[in-house]
CSV table of C-alpha atoms in Angstrom, one decimal:
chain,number,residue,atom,x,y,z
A,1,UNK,CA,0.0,0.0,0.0
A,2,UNK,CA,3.1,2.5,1.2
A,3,UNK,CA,4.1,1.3,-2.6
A,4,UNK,CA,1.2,2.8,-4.0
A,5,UNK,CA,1.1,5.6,-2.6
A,6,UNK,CA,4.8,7.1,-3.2
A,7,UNK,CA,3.3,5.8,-7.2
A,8,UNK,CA,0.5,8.2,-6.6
A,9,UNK,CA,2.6,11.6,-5.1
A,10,UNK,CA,5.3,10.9,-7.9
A,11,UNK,CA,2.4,11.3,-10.3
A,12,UNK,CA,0.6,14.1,-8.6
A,13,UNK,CA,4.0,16.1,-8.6
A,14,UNK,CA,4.9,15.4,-12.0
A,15,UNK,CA,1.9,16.8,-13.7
A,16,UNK,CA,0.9,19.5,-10.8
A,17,UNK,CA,4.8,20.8,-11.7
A,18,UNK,CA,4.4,21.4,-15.4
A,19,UNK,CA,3.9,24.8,-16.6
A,20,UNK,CA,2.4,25.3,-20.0
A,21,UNK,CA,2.4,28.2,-22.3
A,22,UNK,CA,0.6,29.0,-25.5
A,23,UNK,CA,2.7,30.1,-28.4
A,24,UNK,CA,1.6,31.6,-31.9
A,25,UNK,CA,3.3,32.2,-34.9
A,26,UNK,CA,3.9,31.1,-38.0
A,27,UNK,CA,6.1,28.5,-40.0
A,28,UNK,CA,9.9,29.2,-40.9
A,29,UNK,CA,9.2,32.1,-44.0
A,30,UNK,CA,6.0,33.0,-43.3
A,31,UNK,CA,5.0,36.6,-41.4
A,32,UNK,CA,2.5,36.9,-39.3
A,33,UNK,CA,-0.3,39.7,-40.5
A,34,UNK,CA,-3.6,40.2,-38.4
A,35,UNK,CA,-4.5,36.3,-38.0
A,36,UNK,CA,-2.8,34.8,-40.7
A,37,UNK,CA,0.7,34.0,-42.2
A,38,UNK,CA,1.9,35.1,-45.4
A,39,UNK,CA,4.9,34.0,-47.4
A,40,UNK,CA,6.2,36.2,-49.8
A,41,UNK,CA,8.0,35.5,-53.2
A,42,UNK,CA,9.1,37.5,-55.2
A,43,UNK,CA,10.4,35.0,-57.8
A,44,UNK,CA,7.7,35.3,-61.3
A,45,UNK,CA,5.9,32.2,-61.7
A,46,UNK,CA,3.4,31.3,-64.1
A,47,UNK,CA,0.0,30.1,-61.8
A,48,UNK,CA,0.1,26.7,-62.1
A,49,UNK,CA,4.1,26.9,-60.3
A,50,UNK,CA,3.3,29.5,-57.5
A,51,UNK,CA,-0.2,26.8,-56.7
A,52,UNK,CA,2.5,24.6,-56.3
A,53,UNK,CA,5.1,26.0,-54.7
A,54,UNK,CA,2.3,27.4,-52.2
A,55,UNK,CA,0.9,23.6,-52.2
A,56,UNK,CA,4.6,22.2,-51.0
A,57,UNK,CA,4.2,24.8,-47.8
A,58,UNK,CA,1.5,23.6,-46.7
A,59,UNK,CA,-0.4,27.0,-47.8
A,60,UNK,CA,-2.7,28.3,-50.6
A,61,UNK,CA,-2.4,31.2,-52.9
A,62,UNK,CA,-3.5,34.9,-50.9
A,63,UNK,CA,-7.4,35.4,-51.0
A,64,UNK,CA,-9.0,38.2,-49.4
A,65,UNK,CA,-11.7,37.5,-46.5
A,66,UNK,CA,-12.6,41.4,-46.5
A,67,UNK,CA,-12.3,44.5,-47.3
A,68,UNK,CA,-10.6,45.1,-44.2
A,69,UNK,CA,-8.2,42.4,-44.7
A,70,UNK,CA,-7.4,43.2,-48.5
A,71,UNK,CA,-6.0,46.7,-47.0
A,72,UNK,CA,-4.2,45.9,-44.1
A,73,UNK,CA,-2.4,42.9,-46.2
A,74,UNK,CA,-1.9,45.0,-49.1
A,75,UNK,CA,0.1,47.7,-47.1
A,76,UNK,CA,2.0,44.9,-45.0
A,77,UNK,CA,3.1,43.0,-48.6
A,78,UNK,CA,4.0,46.5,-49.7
A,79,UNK,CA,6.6,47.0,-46.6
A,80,UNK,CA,7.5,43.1,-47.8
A,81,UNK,CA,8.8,43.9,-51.3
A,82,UNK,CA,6.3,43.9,-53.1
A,83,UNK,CA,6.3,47.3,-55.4
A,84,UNK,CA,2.0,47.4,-56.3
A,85,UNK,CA,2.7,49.9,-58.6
A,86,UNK,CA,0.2,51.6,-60.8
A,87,UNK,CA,-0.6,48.3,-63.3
A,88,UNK,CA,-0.9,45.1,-64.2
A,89,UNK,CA,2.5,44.2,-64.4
A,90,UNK,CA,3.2,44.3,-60.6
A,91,UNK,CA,-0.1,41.9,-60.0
A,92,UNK,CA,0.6,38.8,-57.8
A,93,UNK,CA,-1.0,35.8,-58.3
A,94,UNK,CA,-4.2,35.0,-55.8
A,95,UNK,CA,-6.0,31.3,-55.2
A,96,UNK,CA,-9.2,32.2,-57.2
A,97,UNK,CA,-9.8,30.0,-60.6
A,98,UNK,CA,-12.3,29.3,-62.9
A,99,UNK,CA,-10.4,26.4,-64.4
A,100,UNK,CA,-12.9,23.2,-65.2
A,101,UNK,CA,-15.8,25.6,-63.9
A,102,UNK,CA,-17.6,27.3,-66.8
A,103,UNK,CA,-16.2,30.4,-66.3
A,104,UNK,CA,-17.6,30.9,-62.0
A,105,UNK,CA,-14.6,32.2,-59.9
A,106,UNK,CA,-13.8,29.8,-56.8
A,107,UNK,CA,-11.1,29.4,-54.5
A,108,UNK,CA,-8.5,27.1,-55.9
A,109,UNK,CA,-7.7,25.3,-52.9
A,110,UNK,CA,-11.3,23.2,-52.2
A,111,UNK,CA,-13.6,25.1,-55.1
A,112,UNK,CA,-15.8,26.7,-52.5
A,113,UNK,CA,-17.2,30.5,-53.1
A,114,UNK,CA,-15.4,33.8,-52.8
A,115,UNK,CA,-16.2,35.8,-49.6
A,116,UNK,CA,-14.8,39.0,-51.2
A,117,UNK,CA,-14.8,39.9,-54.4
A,118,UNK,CA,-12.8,42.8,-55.2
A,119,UNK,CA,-12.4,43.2,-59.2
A,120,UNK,CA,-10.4,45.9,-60.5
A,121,UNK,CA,-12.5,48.1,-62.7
A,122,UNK,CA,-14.0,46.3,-66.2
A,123,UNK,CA,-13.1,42.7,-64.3
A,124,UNK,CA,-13.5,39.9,-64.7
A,125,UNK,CA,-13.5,40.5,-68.4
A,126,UNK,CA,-14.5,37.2,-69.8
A,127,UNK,CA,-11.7,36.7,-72.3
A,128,UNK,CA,-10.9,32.9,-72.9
A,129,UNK,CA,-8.7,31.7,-71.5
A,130,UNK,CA,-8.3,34.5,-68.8
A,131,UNK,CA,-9.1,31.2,-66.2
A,132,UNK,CA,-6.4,32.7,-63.3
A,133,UNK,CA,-7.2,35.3,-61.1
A,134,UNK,CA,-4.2,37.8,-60.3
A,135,UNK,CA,-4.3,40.8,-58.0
A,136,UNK,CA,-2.7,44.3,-58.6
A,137,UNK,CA,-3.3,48.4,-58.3
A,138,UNK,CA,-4.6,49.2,-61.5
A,139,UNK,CA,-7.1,52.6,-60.8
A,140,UNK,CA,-7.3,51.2,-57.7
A,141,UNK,CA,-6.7,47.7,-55.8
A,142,UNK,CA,-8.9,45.1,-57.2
A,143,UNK,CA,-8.6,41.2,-58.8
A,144,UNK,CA,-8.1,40.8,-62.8
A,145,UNK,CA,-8.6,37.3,-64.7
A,146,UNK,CA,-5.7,36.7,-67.0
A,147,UNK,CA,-4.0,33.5,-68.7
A,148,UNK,CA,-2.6,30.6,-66.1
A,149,UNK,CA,0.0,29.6,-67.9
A,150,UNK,CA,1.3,33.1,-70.0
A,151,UNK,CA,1.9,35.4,-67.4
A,152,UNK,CA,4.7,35.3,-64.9
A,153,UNK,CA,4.2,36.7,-61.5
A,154,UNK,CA,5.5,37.1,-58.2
A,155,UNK,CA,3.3,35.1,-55.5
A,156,UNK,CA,1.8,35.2,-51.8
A,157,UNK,CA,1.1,31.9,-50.1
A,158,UNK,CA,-1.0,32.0,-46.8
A,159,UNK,CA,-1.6,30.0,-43.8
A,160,UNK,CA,-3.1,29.6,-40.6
A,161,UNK,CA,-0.8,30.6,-38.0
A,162,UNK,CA,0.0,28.1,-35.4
A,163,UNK,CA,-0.7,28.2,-32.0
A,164,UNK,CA,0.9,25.4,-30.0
A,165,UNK,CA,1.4,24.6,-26.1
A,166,UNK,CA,4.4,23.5,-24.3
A,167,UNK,CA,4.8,22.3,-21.5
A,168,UNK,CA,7.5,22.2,-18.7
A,169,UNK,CA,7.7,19.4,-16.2
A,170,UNK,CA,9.6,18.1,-14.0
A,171,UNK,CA,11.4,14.9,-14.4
A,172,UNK,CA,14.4,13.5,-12.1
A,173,UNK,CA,15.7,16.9,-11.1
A,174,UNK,CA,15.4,18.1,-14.4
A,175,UNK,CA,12.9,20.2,-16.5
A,176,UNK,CA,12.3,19.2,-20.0
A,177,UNK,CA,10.0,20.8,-22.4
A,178,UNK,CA,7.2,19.0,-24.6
A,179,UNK,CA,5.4,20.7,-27.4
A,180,UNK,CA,2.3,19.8,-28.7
């Protein structure tokens, strides 16, 4: 009984001597902005590459939730690199398609609806083949459909940032940490 009961105050100090603490942030690259993480390349890609590159980090190409979030990510990206200048030239890629779709804009990662649609003036325009969806500041900040495969731009990938705990407990006179 004595046996079990050292068992049993081993335990309870073990786990009532581990601290924990939330952290958030976001993977190796990324930056957090408001509630997201954005990685940032300024290497031009056609669509199809920066889909993939974004796939292979475990993000998708930027979409806007809001208004709201289109400005405060747009001024972020600018402090990134990223020159918006007045045109379609500086554009970046964005994870809105309408490839195998009949021509209805959806978000590239899991084909579901846009949220917020922001189209640049006389967009989308409905030209074939214009299946891609980039984003630039052309009379204003807005989405235009252009080719997939013809033009190359720079790209944002986002995520979800991560929030993890760890934990620091007590074991043999020592403290070691655990993540989860």
């Amino acid at each position: 009984m004595a046996h079990l009961l050292k068992i049993f105050l081993w335990l309870f100090g073990l786990f009532t001597a581990a601290l924990s603490q939330v952290k958030i942030g976001c993977p190796p690259g990324f930056t957090l902005i408001e509630e997201k993480c954005y990685y940032v390349s300024l290497e031009k890609e056609n669509w199809f590459n920066a889909h993939r590159r974004c796939f292979t980090l475990n993000s998708t190409l930027v979409v806007f939730d809001d208004e709201k979030d289109m400005k405060v990510v747009t001024a972020s990206l600018k402090v990134l690199g990223l020159p918006f200048s007045n045109g379609w030239t500086d554009s970046i890629w964005t994870g809105i398609t309408s490839l195998g779709t009949n021509g209805h804009f959806v978000l590239s990662h899991d084909g579901g609806p846009l949220a917020y649609a922001q189209w640049a003036p006389n967009q989308p325009n409905n030209a074939t083949a214009h299946e891609c969806v980039a984003y630039a500041n052309n009379n204003g900040f807005g989405y235009h459909n252009t080719q997939c495969d013809f033009h190359q731009f720079p790209f944002v990938c986002q995520a979800k940032k991560i929030e993890s705990e760890s934990y620091l407990c007590l074991k043999k006179n020592q403290f070691v940490e655990i993540e989860l």
